[in-house]
PDB file of C-alpha atoms and ligand atoms in Angstrom:
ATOM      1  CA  UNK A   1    -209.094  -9.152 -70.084  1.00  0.00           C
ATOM      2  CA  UNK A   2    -209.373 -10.358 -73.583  1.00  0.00           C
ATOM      3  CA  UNK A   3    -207.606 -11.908 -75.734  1.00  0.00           C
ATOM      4  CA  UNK A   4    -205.398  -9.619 -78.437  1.00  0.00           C
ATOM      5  CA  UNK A   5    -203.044 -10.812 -81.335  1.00  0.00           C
ATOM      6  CA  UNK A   6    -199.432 -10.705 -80.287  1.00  0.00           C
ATOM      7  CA  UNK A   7    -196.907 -11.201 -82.796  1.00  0.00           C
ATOM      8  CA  UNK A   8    -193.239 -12.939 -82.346  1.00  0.00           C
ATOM      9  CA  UNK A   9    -190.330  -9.786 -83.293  1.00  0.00           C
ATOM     10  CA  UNK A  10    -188.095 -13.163 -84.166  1.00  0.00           C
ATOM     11  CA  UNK A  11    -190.812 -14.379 -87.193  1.00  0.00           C
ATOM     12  CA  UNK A  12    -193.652 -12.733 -86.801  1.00  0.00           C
ATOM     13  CA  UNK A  13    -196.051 -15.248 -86.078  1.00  0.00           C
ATOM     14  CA  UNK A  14    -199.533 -14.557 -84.287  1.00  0.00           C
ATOM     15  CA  UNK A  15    -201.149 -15.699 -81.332  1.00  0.00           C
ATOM     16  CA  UNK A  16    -204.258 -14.322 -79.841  1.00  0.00           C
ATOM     17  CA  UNK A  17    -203.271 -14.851 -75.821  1.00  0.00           C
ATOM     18  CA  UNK A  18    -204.338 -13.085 -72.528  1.00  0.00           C
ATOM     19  CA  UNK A  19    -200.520 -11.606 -72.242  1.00  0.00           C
ATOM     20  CA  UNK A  20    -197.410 -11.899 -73.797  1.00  0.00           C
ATOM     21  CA  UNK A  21    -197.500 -15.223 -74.939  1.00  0.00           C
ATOM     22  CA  UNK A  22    -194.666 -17.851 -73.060  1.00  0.00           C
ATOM     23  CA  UNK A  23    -192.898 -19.024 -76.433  1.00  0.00           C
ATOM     24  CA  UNK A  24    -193.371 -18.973 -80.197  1.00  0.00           C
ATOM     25  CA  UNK A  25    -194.213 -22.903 -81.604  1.00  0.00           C
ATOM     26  CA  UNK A  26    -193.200 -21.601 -85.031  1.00  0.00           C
ATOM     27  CA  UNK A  27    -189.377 -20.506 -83.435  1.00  0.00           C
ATOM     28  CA  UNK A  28    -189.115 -23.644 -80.855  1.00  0.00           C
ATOM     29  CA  UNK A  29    -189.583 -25.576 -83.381  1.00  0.00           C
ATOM     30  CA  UNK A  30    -186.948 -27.505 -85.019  1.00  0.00           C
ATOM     31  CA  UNK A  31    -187.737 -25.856 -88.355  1.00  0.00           C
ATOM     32  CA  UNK A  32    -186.762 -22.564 -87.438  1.00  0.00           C
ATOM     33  CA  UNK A  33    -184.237 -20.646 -85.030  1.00  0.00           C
ATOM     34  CA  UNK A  34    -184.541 -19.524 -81.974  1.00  0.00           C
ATOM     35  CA  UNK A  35    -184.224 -15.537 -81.156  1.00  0.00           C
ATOM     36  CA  UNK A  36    -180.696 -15.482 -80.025  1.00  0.00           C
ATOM     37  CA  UNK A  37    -181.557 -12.921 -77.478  1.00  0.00           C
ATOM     38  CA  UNK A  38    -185.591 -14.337 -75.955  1.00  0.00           C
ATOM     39  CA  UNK A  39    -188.639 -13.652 -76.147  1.00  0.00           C
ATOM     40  CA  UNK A  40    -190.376 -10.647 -77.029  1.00  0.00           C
ATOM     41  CA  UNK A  41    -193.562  -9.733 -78.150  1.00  0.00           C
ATOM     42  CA  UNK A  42    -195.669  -7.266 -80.299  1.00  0.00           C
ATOM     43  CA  UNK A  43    -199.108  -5.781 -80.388  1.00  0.00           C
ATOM     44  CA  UNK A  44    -200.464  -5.109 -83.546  1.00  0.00           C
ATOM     45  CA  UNK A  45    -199.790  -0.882 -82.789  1.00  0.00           C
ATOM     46  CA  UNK A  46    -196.305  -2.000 -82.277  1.00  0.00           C
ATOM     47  CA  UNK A  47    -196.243  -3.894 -85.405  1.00  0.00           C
ATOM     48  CA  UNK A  48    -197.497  -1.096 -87.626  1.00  0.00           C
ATOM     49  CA  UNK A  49    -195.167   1.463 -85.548  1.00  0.00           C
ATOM     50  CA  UNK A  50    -192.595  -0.152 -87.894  1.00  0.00           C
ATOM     51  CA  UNK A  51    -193.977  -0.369 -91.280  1.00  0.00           C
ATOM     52  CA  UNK A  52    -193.063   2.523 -93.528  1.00  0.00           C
ATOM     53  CA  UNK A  53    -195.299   1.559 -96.188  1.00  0.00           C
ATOM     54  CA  UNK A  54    -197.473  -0.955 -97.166  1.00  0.00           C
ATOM     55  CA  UNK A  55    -197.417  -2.354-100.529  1.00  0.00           C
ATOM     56  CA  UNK A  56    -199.399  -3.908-103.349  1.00  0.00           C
ATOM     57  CA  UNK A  57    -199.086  -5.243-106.789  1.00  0.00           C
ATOM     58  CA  UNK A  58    -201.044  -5.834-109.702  1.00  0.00           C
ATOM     59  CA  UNK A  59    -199.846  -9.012-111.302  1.00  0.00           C
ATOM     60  CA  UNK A  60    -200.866 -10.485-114.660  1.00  0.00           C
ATOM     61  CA  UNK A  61    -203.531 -13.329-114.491  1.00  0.00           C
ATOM     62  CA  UNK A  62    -205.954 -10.618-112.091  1.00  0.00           C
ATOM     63  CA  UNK A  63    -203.712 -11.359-109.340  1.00  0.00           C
ATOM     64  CA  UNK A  64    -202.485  -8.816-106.433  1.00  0.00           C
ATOM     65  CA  UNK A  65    -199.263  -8.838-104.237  1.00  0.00           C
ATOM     66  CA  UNK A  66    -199.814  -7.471-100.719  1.00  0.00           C
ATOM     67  CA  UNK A  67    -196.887  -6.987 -98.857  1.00  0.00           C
ATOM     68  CA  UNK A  68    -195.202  -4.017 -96.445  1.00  0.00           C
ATOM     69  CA  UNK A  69    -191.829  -2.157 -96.477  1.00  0.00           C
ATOM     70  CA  UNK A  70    -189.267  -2.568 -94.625  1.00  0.00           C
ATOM     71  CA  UNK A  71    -190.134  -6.402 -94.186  1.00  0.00           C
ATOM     72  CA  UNK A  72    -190.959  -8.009 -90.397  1.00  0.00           C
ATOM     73  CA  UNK A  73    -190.719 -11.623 -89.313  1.00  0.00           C
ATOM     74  CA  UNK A  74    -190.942 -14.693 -92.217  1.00  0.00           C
ATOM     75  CA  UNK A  75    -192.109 -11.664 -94.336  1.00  0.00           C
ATOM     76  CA  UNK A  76    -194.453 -13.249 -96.784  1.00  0.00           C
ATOM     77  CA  UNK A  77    -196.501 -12.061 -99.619  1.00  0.00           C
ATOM     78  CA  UNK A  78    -200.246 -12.498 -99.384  1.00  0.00           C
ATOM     79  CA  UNK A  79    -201.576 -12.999-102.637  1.00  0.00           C
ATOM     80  CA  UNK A  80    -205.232 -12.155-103.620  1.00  0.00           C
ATOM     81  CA  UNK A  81    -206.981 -13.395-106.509  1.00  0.00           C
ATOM     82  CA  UNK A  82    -209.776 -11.577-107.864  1.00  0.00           C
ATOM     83  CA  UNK A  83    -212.701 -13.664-109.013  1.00  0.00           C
ATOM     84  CA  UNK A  84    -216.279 -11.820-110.092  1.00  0.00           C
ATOM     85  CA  UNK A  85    -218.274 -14.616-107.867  1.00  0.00           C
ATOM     86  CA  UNK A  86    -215.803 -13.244-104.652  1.00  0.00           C
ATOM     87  CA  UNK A  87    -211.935 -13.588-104.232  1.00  0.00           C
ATOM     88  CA  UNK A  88    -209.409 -15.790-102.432  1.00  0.00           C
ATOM     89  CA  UNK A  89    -207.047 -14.153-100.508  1.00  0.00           C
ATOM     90  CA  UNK A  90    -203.891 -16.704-100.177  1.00  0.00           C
ATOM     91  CA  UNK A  91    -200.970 -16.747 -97.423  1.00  0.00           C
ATOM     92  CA  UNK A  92    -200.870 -12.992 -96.250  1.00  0.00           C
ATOM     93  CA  UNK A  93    -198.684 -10.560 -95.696  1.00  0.00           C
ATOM     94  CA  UNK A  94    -197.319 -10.186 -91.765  1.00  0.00           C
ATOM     95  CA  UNK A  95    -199.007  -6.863 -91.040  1.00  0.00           C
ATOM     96  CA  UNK A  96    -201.850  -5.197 -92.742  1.00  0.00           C
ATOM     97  CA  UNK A  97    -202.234  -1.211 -93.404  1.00  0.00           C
ATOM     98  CA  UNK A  98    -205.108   0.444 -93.160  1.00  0.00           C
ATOM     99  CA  UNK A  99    -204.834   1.483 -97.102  1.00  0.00           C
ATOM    100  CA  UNK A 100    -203.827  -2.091 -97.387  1.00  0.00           C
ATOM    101  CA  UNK A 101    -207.661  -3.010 -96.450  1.00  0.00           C
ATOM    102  CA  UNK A 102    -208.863  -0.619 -97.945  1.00  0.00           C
ATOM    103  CA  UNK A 103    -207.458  -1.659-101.553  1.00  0.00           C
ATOM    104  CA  UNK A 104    -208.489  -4.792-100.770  1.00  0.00           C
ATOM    105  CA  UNK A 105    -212.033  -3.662 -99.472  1.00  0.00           C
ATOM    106  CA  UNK A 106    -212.191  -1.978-103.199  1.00  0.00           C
ATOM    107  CA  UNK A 107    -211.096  -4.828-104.817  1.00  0.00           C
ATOM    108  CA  UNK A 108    -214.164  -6.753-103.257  1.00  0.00           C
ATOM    109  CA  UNK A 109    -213.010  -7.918 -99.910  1.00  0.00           C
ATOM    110  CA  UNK A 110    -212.312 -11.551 -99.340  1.00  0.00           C
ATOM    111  CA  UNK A 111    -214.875 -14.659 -99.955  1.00  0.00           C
ATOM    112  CA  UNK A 112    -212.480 -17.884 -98.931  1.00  0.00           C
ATOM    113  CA  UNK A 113    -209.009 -17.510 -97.176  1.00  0.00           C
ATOM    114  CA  UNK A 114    -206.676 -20.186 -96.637  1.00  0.00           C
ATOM    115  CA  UNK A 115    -202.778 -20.323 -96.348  1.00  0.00           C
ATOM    116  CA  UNK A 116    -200.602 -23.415 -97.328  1.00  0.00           C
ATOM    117  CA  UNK A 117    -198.696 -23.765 -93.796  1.00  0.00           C
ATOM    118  CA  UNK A 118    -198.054 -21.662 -90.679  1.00  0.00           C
ATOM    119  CA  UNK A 119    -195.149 -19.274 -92.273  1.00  0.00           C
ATOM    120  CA  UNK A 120    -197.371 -18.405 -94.879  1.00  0.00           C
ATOM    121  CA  UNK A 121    -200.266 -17.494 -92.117  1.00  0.00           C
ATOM    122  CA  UNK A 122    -198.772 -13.715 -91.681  1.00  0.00           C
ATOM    123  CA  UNK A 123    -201.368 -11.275 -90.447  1.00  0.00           C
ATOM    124  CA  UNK A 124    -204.203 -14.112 -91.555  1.00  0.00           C
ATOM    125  CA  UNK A 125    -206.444 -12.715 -88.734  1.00  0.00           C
ATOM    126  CA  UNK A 126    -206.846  -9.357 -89.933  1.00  0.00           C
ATOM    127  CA  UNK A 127    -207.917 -10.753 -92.925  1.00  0.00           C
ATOM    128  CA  UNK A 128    -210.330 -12.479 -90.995  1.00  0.00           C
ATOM    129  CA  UNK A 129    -211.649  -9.825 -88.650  1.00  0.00           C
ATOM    130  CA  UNK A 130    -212.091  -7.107 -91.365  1.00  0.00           C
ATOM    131  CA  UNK A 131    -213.472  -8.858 -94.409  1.00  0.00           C
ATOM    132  CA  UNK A 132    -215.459 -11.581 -92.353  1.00  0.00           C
ATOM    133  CA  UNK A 133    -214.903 -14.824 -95.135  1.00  0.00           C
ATOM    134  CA  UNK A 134    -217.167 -17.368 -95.911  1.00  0.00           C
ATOM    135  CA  UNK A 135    -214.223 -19.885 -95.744  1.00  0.00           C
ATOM    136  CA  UNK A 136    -211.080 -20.011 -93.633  1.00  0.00           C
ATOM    137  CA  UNK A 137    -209.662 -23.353 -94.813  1.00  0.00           C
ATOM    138  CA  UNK A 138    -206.435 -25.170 -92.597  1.00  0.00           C
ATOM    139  CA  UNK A 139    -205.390 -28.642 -93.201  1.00  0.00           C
ATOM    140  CA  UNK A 140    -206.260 -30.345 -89.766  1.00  0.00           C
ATOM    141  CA  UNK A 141    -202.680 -31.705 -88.861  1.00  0.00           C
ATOM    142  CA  UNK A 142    -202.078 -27.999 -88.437  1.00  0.00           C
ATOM    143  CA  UNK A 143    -204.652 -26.602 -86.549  1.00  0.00           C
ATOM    144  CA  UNK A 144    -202.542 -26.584 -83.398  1.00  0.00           C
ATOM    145  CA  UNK A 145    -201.035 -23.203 -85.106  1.00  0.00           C
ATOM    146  CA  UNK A 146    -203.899 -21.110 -85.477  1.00  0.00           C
ATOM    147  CA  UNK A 147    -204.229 -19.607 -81.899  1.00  0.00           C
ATOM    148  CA  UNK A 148    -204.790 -16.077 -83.937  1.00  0.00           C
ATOM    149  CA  UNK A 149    -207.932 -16.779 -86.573  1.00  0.00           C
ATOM    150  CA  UNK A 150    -210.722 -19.059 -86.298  1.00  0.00           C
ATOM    151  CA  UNK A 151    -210.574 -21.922 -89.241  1.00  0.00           C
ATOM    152  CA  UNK A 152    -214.268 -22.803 -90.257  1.00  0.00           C
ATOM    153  CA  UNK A 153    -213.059 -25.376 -92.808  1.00  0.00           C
ATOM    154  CA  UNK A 154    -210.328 -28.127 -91.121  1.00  0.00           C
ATOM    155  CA  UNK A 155    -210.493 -30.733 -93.999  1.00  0.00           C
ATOM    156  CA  UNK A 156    -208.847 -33.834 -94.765  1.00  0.00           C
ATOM    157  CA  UNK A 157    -206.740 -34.960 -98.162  1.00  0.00           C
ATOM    158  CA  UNK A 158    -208.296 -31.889-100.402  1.00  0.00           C
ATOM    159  CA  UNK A 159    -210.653 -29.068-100.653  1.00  0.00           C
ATOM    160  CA  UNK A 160    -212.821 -27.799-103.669  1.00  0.00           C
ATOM    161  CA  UNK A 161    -212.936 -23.861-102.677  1.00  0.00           C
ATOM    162  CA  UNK A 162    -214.659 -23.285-106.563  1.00  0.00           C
ATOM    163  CA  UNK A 163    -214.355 -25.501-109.285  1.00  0.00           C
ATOM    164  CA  UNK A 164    -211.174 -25.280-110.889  1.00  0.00           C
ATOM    165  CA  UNK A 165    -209.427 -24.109-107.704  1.00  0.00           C
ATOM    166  CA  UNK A 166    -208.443 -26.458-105.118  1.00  0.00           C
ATOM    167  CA  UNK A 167    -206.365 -27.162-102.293  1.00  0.00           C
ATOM    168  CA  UNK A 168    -204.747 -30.719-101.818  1.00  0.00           C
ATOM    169  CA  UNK A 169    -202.636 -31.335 -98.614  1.00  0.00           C
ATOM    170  CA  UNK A 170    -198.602 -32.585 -99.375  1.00  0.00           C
ATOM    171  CA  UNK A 171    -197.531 -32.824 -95.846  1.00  0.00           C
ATOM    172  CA  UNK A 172    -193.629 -32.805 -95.952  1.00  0.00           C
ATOM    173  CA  UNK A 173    -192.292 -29.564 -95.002  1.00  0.00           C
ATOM    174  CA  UNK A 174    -195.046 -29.203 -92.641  1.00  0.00           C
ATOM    175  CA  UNK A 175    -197.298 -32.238 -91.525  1.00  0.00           C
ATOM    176  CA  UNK A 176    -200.146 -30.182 -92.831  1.00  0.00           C
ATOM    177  CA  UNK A 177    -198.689 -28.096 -95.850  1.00  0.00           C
ATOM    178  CA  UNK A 178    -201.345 -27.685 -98.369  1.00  0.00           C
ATOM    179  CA  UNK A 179    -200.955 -26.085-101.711  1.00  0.00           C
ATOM    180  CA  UNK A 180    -203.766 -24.808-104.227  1.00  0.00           C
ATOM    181  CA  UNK A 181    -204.083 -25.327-107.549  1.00  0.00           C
ATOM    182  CA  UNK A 182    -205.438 -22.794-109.628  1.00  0.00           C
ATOM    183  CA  UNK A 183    -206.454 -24.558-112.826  1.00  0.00           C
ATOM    184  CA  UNK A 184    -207.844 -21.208-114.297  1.00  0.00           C
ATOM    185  CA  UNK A 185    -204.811 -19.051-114.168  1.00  0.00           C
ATOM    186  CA  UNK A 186    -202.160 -21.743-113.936  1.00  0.00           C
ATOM    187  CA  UNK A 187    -200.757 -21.280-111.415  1.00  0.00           C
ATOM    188  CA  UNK A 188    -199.321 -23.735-108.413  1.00  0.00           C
ATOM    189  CA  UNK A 189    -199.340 -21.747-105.196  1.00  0.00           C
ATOM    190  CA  UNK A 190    -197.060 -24.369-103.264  1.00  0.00           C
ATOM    191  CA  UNK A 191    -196.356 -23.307-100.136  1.00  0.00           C
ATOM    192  CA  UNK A 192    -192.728 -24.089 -99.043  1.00  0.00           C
ATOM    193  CA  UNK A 193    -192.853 -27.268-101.164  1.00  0.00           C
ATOM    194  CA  UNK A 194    -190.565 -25.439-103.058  1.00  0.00           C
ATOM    195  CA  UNK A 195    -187.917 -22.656-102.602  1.00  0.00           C
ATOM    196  CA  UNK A 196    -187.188 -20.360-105.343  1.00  0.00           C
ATOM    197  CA  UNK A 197    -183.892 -18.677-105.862  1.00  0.00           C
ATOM    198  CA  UNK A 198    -184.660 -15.174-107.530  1.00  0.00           C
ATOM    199  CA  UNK A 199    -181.912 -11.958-108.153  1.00  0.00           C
ATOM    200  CA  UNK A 200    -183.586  -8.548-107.132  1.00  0.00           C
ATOM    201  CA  UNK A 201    -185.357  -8.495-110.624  1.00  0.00           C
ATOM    202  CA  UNK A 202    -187.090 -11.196-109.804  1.00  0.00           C
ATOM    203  CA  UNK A 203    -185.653 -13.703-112.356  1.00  0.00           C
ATOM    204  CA  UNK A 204    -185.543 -17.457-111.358  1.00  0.00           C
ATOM    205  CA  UNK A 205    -182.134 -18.563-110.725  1.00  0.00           C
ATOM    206  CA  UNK A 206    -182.413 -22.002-108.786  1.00  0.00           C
ATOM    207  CA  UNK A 207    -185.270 -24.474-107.621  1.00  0.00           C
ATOM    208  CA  UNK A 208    -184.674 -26.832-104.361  1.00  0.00           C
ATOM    209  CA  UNK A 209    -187.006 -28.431-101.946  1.00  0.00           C
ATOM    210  CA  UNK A 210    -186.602 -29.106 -98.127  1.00  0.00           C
ATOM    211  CA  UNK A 211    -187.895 -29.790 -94.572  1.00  0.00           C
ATOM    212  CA  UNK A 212    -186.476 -26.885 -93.034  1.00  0.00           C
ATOM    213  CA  UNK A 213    -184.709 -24.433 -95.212  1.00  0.00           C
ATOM    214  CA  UNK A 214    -182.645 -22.200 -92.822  1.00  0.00           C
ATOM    215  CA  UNK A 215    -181.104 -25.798 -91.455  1.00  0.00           C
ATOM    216  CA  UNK A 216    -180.920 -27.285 -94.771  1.00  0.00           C
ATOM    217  CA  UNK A 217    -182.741 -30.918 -93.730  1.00  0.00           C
ATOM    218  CA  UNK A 218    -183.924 -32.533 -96.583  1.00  0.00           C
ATOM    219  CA  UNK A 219    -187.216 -34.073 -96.650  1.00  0.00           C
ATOM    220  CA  UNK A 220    -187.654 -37.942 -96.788  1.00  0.00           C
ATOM    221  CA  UNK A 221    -187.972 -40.068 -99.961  1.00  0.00           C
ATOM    222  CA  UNK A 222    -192.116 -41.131 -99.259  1.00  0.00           C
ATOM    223  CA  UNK A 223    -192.510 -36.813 -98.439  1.00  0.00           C
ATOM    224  CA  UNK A 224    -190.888 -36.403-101.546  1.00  0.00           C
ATOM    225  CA  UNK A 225    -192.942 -39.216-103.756  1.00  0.00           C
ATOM    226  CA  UNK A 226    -196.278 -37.849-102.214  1.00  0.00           C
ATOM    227  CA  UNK A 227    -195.086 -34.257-103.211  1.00  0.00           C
ATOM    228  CA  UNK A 228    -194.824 -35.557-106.794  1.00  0.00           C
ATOM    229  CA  UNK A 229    -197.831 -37.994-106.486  1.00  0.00           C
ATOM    230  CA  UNK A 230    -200.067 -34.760-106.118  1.00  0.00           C
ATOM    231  CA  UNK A 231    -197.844 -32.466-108.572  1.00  0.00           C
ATOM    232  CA  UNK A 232    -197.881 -34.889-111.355  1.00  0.00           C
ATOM    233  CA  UNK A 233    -202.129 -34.712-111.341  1.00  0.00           C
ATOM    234  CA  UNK A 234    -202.035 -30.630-112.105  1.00  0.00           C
ATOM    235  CA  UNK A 235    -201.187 -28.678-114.819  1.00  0.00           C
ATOM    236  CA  UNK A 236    -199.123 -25.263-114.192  1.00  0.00           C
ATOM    237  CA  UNK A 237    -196.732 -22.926-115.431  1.00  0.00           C
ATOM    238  CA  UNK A 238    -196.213 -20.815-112.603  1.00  0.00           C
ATOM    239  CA  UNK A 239    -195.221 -21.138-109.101  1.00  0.00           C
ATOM    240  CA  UNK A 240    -195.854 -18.772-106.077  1.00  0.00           C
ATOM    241  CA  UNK A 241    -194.594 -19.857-102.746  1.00  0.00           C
ATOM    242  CA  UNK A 242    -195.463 -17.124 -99.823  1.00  0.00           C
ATOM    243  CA  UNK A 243    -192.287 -15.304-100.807  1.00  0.00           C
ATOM    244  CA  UNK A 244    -191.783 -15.566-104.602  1.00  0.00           C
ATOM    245  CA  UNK A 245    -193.889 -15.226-108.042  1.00  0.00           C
ATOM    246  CA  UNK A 246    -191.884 -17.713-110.626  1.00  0.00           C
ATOM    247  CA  UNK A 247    -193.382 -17.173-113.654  1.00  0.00           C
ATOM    248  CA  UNK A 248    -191.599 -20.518-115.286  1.00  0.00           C
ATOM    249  CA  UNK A 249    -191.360 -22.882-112.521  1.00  0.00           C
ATOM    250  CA  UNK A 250    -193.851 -25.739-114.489  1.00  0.00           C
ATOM    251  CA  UNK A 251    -195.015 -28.830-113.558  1.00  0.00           C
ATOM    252  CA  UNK A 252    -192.147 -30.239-115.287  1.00  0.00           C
ATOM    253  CA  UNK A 253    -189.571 -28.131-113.617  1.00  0.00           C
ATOM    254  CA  UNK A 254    -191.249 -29.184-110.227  1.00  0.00           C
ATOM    255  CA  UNK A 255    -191.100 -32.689-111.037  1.00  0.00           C
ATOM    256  CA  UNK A 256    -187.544 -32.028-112.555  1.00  0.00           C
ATOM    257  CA  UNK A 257    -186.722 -31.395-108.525  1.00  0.00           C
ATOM    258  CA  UNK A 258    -187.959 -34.380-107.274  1.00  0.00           C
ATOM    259  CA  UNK A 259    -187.054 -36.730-109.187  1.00  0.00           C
ATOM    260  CA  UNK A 260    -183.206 -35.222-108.743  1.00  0.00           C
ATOM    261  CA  UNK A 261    -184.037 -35.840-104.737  1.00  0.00           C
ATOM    262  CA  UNK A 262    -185.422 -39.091-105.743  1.00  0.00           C
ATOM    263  CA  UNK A 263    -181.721 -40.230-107.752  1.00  0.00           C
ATOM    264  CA  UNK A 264    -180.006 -39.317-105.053  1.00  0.00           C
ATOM    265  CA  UNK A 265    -179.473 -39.536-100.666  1.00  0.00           C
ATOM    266  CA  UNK A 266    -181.405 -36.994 -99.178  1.00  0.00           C
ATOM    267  CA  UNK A 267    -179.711 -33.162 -99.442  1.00  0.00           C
ATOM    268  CA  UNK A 268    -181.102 -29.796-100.076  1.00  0.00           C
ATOM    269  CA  UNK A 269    -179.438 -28.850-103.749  1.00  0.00           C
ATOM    270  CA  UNK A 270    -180.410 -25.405-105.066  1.00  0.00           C
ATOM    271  CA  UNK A 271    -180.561 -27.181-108.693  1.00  0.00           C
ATOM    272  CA  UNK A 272    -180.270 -24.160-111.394  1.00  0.00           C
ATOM    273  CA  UNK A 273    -183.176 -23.713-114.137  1.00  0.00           C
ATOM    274  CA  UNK A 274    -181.272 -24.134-116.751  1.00  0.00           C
ATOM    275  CA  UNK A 275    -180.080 -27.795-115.523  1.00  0.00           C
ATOM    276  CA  UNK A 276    -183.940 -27.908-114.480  1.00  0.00           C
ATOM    277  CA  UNK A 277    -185.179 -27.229-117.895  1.00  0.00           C
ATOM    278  CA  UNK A 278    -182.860 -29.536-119.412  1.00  0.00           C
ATOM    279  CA  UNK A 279    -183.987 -32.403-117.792  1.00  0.00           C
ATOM    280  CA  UNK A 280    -188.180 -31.460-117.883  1.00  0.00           C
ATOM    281  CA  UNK A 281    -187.287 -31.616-121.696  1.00  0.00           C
ATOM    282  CA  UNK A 282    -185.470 -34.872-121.578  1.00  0.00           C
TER     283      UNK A 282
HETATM  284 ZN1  LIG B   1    -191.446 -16.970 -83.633  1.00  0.00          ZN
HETATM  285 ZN1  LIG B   2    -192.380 -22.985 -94.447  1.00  0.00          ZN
END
């Protein structure tokens, strides 16, 4: 029998196994929670059996939003970025429509894929399987999660995808987070280095940084100076984690949030911007 994608109904994430798989290592791990009822798993026709609609949209800075309605597991955004030499698709979204290919197929299918950590992996394999990339880049500490797509590019501190865009591995959150600069447009795509506090308009409220946000453990004082060690090197004014665009969130508003976790013992504080833009002034 071969092997099919089967997705976790607790946080959607994918493993390609023989059967239902026995656990989830994104939910047993300490990170997340556990379903409080078991185990159960879906097959991709299961998966789409739930999605009303799937969704995209066109962002400033030729960027696009993929993402489907109602939302299933982690529920991340995958973000694509169209380039004329061949675009990166980013993190993805858990569960890809057929007219959610397709847009992308329009928009010129997908030359290097990568994701910054496992909850920003979504429906990666689809992306995989359809648009057949040149480049599926994974940090190596986290190859271990990628039982659903086949990484061609494990590498080690960073990764030159194009010039000007780049991946550098941060570690913390997860031992092989990732995030990618893009120099071009700006823009920080940071994985779950940070967490973004938005209302429904999407308007930044808050910035905070963590280990494991639905247990609130803060991250260590060396993960936080090697988070900054690599921030402080790039230029941005824009972050995108795999669940919010902040248009805002700078370099100096990053650093702004570690240096608070440097001051003081170890917590997860949801610091507001306007603290936040008060002190990347000072
Ligand atoms: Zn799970
Ligand atoms: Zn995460």
């Amino acid at each position: 029998m071969p092997l099919t994608p089967w997705s976790c109904a607790n946080c959607g994430h994918w493993q390609r196994y023989f059967a239902a798989p026995p656990d989830c290592p994104v939910c047993t791990d300490t990170r997340n929670d556990l379903p409080a009822d078991g185990w159960r798993f879906l097959q991709p026709a299961e998966v789409r059996a739930g999605i009303r609609e799937g969704r995209w949209r066109r962002l400033d800075r030729d960027m696009v939003a993929f993402s489907i309605a109602p939302g299933y597991g982690l529920n991340g955004t995958g973000w694509l970025l169209l380039h004329p030499e061949g675009n990166i698709a980013f993190e993805a979204a858990p569960f890809y429509t057929d007219e959610m290919l397709a847009e992308i197929e329009r928009l010129g299918g997908i030359r290097y894929l990568a994701a910054s950590h496992v909850h920003g992996y979504g429906a990666l394999w689809q992306l995989q399987d359809m648009f057949e990339p040149e480049v599926l880049a994974i940090q190596k500490e986290d190859l271990w999660l990628t039982k659903a797509f086949r990484v061609t590019w494990p590498y080690d501190e960073a990764l030159e995808l194009r010039p000007g865009l780049t991946l550098h591995h941060v570690g913390g959150h997860y031992e092989g987070q990732a995030v990618l600069h893009d120099e071009g447009r700006r823009i920080l795509f940071c994985g779950d280095a940070f967490k973004v506090d938005q209302d429904a308009a999407g308007n930044s409220l808050a910035v905070s940084t963590h280990k494991a946000f639905h247990k609130s453990i803060p991250l260590t004082p060396a993960e936080i100076r090697r988070y900054r060690a690599v921030i402080e090197a790039l230029d941005f004014d824009t972050v995108c984690t795999p669940f919010e665009h902040a248009p805002g969130v700078t370099r100096d508003i990053a650093l702004a949030v570690l240096d608070d976790q440097l001051r003081g013992p170890p917590g997860v504080r949801h610091i507001p911007m306007s603290e936040l833009r008060r002190s990347a002034t000072r």
